[in-house]
PDB file of C-alpha atoms in Angstrom:
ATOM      1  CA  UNK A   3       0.000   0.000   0.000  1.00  0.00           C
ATOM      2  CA  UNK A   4       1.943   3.660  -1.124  1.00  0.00           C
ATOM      3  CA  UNK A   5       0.470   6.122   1.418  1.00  0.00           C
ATOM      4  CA  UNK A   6       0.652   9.947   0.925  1.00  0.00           C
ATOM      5  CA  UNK A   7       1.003  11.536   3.947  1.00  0.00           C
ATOM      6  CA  UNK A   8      -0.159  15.113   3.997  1.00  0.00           C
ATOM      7  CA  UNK A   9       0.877  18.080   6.565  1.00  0.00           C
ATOM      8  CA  UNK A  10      -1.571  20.956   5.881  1.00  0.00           C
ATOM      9  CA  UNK A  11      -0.064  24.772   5.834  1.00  0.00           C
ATOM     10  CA  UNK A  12      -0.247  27.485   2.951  1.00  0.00           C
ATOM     11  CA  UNK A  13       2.948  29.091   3.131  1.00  0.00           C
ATOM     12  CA  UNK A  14       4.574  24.956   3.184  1.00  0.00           C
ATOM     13  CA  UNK A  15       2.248  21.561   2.997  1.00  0.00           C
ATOM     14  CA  UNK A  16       4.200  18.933   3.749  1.00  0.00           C
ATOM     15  CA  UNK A  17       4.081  16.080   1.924  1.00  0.00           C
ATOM     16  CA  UNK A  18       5.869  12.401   2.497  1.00  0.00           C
ATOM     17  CA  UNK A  19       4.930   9.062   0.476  1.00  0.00           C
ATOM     18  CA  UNK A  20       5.268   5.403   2.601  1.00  0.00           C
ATOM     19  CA  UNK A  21       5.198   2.253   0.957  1.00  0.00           C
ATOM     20  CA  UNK A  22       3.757  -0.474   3.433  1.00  0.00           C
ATOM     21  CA  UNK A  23       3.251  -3.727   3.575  1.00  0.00           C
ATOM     22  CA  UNK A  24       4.124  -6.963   6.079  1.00  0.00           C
ATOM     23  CA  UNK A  25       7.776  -6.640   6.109  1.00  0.00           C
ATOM     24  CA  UNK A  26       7.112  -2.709   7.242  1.00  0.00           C
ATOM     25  CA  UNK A  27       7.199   0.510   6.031  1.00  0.00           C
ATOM     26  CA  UNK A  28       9.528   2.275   3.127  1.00  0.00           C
ATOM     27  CA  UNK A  29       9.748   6.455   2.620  1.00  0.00           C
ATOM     28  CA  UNK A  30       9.580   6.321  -1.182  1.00  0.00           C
ATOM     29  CA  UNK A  31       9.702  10.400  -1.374  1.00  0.00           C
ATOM     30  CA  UNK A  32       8.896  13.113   0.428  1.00  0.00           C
ATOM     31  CA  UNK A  33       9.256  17.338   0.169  1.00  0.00           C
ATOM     32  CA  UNK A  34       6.726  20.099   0.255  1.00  0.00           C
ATOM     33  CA  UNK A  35       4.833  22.079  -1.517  1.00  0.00           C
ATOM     34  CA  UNK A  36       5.708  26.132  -1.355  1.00  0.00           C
ATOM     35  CA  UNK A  37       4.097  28.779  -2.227  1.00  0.00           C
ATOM     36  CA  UNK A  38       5.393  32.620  -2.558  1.00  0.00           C
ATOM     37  CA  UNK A  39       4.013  35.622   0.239  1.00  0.00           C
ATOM     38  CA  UNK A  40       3.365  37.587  -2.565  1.00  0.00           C
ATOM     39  CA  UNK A  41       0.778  35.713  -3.812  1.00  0.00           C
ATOM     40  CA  UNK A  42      -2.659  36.513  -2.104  1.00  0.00           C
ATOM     41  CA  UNK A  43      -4.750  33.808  -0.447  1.00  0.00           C
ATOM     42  CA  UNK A  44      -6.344  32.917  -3.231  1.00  0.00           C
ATOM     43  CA  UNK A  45      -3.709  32.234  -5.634  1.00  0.00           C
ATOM     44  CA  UNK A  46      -2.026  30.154  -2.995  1.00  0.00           C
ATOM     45  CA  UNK A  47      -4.328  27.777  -2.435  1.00  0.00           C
ATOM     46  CA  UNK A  48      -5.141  27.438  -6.332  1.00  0.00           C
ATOM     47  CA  UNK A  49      -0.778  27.031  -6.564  1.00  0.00           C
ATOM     48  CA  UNK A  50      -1.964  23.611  -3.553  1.00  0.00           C
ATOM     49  CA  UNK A  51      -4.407  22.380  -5.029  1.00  0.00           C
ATOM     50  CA  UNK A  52      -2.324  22.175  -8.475  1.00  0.00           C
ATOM     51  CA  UNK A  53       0.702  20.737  -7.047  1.00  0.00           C
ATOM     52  CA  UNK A  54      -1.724  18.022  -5.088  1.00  0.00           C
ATOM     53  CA  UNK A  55      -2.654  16.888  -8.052  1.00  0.00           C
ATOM     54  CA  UNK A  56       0.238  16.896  -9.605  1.00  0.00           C
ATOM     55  CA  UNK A  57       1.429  14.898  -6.824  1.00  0.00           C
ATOM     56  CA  UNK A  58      -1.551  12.825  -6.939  1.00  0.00           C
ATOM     57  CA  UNK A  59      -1.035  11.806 -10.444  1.00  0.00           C
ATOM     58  CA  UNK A  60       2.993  11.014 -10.556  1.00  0.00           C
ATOM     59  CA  UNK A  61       2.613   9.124  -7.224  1.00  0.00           C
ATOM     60  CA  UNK A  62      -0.779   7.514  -7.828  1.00  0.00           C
ATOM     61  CA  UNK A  63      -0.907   6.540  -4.088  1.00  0.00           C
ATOM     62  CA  UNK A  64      -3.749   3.733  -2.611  1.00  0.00           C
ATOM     63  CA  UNK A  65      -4.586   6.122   0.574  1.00  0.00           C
ATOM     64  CA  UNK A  66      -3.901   9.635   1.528  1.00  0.00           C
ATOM     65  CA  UNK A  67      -3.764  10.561   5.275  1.00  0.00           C
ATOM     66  CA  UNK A  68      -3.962  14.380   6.673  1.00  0.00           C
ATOM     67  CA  UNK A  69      -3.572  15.692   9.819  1.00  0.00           C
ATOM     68  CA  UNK A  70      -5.988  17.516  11.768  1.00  0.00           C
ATOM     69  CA  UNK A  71      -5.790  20.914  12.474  1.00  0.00           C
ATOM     70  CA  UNK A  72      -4.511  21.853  16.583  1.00  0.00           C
ATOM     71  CA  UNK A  73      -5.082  25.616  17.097  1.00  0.00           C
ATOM     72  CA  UNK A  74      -2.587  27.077  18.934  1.00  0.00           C
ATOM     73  CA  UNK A  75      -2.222  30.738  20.077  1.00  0.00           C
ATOM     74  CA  UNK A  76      -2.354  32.275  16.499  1.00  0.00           C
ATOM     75  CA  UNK A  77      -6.076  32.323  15.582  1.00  0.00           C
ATOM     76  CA  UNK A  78      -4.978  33.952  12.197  1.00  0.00           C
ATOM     77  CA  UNK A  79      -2.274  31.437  11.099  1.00  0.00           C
ATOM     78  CA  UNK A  80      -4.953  28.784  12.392  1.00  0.00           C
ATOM     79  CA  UNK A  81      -7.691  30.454   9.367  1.00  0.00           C
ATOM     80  CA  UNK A  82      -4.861  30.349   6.748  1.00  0.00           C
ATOM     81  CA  UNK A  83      -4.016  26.824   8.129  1.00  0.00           C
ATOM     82  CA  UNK A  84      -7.650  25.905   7.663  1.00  0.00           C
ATOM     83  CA  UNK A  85      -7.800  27.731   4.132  1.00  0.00           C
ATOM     84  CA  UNK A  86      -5.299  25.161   3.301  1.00  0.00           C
ATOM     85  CA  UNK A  87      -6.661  22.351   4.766  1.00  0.00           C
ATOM     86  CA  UNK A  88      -9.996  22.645   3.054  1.00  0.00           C
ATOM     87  CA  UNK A  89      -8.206  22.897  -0.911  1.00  0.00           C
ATOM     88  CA  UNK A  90      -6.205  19.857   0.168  1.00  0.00           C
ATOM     89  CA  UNK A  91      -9.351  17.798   1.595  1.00  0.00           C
ATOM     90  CA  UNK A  92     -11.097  19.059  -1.477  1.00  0.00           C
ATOM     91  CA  UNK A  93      -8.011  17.671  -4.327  1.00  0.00           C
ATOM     92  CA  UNK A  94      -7.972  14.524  -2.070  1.00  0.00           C
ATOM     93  CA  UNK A  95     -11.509  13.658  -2.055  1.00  0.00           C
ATOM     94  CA  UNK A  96     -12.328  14.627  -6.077  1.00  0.00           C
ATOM     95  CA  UNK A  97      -9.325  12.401  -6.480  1.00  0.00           C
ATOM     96  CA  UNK A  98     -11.679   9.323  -5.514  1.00  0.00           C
ATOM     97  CA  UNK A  99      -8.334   8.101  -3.447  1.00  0.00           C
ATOM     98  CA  UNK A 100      -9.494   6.936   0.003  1.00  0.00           C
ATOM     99  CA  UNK A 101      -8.461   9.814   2.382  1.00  0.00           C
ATOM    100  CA  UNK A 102      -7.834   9.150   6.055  1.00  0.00           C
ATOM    101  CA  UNK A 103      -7.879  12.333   8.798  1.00  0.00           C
ATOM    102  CA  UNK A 104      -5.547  12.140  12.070  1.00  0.00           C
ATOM    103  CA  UNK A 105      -5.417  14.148  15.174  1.00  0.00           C
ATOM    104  CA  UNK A 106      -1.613  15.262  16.161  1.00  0.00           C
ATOM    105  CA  UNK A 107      -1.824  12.837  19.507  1.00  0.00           C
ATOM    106  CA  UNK A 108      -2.901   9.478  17.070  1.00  0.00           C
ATOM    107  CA  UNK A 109       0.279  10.446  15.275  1.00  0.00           C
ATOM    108  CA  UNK A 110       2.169  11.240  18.028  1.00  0.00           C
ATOM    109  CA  UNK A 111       0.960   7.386  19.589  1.00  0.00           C
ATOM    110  CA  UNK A 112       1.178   5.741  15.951  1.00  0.00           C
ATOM    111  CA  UNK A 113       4.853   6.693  15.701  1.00  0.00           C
ATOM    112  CA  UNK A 114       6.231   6.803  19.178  1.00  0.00           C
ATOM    113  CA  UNK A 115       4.045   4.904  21.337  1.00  0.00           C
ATOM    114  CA  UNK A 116       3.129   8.164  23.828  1.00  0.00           C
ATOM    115  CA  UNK A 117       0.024  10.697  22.247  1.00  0.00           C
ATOM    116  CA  UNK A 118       2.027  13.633  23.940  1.00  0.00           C
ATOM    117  CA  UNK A 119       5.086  13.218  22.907  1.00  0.00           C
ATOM    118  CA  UNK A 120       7.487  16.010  21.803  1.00  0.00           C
ATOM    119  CA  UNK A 121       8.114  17.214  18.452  1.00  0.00           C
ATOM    120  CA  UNK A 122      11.402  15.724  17.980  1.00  0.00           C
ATOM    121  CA  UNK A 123      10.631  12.555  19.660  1.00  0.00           C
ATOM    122  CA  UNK A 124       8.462  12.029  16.740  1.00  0.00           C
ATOM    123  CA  UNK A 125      11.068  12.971  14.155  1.00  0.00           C
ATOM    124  CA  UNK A 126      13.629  10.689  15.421  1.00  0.00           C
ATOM    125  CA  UNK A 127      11.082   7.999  15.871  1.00  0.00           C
ATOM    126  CA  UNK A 128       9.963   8.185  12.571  1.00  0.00           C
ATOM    127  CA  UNK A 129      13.549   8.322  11.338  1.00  0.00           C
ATOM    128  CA  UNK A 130      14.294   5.564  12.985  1.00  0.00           C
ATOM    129  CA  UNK A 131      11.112   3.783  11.869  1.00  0.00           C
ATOM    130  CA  UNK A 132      11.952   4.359   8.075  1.00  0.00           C
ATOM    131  CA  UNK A 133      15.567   3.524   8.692  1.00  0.00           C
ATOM    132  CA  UNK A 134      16.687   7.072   7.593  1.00  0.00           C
ATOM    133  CA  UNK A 135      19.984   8.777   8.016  1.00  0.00           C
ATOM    134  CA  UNK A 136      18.888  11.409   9.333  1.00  0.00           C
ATOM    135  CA  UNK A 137      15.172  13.912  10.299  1.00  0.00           C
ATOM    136  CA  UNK A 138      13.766  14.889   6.695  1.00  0.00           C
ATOM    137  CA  UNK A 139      13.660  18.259   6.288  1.00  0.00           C
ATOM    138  CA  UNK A 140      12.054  20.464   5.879  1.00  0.00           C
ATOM    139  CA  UNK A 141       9.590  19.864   9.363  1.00  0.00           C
ATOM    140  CA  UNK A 142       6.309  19.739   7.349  1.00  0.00           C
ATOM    141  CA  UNK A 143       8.386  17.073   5.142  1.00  0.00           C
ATOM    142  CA  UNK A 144       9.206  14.519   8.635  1.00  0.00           C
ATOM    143  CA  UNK A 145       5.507  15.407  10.084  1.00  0.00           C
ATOM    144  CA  UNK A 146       3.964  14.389   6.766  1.00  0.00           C
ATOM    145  CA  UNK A 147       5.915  10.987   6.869  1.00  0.00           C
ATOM    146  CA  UNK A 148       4.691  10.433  10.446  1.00  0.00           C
ATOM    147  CA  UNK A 149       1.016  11.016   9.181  1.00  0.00           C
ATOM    148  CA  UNK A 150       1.880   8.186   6.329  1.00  0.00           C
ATOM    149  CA  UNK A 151       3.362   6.142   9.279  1.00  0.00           C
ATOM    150  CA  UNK A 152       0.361   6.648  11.269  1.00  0.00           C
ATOM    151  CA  UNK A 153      -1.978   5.669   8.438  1.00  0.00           C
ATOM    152  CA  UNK A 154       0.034   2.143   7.417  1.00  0.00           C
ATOM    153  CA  UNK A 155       0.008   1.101  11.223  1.00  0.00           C
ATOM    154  CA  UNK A 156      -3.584   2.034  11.548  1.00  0.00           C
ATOM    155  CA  UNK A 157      -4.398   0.430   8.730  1.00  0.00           C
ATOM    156  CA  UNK A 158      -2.450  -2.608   9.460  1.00  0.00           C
ATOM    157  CA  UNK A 159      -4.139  -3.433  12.851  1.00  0.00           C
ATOM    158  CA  UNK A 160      -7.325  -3.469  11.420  1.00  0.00           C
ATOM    159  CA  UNK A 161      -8.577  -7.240  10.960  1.00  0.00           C
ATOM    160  CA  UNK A 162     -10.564  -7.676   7.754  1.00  0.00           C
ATOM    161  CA  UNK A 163     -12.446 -10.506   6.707  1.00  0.00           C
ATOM    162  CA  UNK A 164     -14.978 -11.627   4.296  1.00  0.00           C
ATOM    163  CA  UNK A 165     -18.380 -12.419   4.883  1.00  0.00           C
ATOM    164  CA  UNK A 166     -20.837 -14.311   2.399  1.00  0.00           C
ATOM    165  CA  UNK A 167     -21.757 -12.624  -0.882  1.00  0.00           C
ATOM    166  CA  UNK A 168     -18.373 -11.177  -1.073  1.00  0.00           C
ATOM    167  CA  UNK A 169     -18.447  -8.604   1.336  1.00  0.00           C
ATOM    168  CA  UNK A 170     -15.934  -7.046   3.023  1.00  0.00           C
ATOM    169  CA  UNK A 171     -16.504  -5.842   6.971  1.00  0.00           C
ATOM    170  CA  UNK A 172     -13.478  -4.501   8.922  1.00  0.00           C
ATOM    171  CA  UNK A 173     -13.994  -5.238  12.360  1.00  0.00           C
TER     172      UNK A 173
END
């Protein structure tokens, strides 16, 4: 399963892709997506949703996980942060890829095994997790891994079997 992790911003979305199956997980790529200050709002999040797609198309993953937004002291970066958000859940879902949401503390558990753990625990653990030299960078690049990360070990606890008729039901 190639999972595109997705950190949400408008000035830098992070964006890491995870291959995963039973032997564990692989970072196949990862970087982010910029756009210029100049630019108003508006042309920003068009430049996103572009480059999604883009992304969506060379990497043609099977799920795309996103983090949640945490609203911290800065109400307006939070909006912009939001703005950004909403053109990525939008490209994700007209995709017709299955798109997965996480809260920072399931990633935070996912990857190091404690929901408040420190920024840079989870960079090292994910790291360490994808057997990488050293902490991607830039930030949005590592926290967008550690979304993918979250996804393929959610994803791989979940027992599926099949009923009559075909079915599918994840229990």
């Amino acid at each position: 399963m190639r999972i595109l992790g997705i950190d949400p911003g408008v000035a830098t979305v992070g964006f890491g892709l995870v291959e995963s199956d039973r032997t564990g997980q692989r970072m196949l790529q990862y970087g982010a997506i910029t756009t210029p200050k100049e630019l108003s709002l508006a042309e920003r999040l068009v430049q996103i949703g572009n480059d999604l797609e883009t992304l969506l198309a060379q990497f043609q993953p099977d799920a795309i996980a996103v983090e949640e937004l945490f609203f911290s002291n800065n109400i307006t970066t939070g909006i912009a942060v939001a703005h950004g958000r909403g053109i990525i859940l939008f490209t994700a879902q007209r995709s017709g890829i299955p798109l997965y949401e996480y809260t920072p503390m399931q990633v935070k558990m996912a990857v190091t095994g404690y929901g408040k753990a420190e920024k840079h625990q989870v960079m090292d653990m994910t790291r360490r997790l994808l057997k990488l030299k050293s902490v991607p960078k830039p930030d949005d690049a590592a926290d967008a891994l550690a979304i993918a990360l979250c996804h393929a070990r959610s994803a791989t606890s979940l027992l599926s079997r099949v009923q009559g008729g075909g079915v599918k039901e994840t229990i």
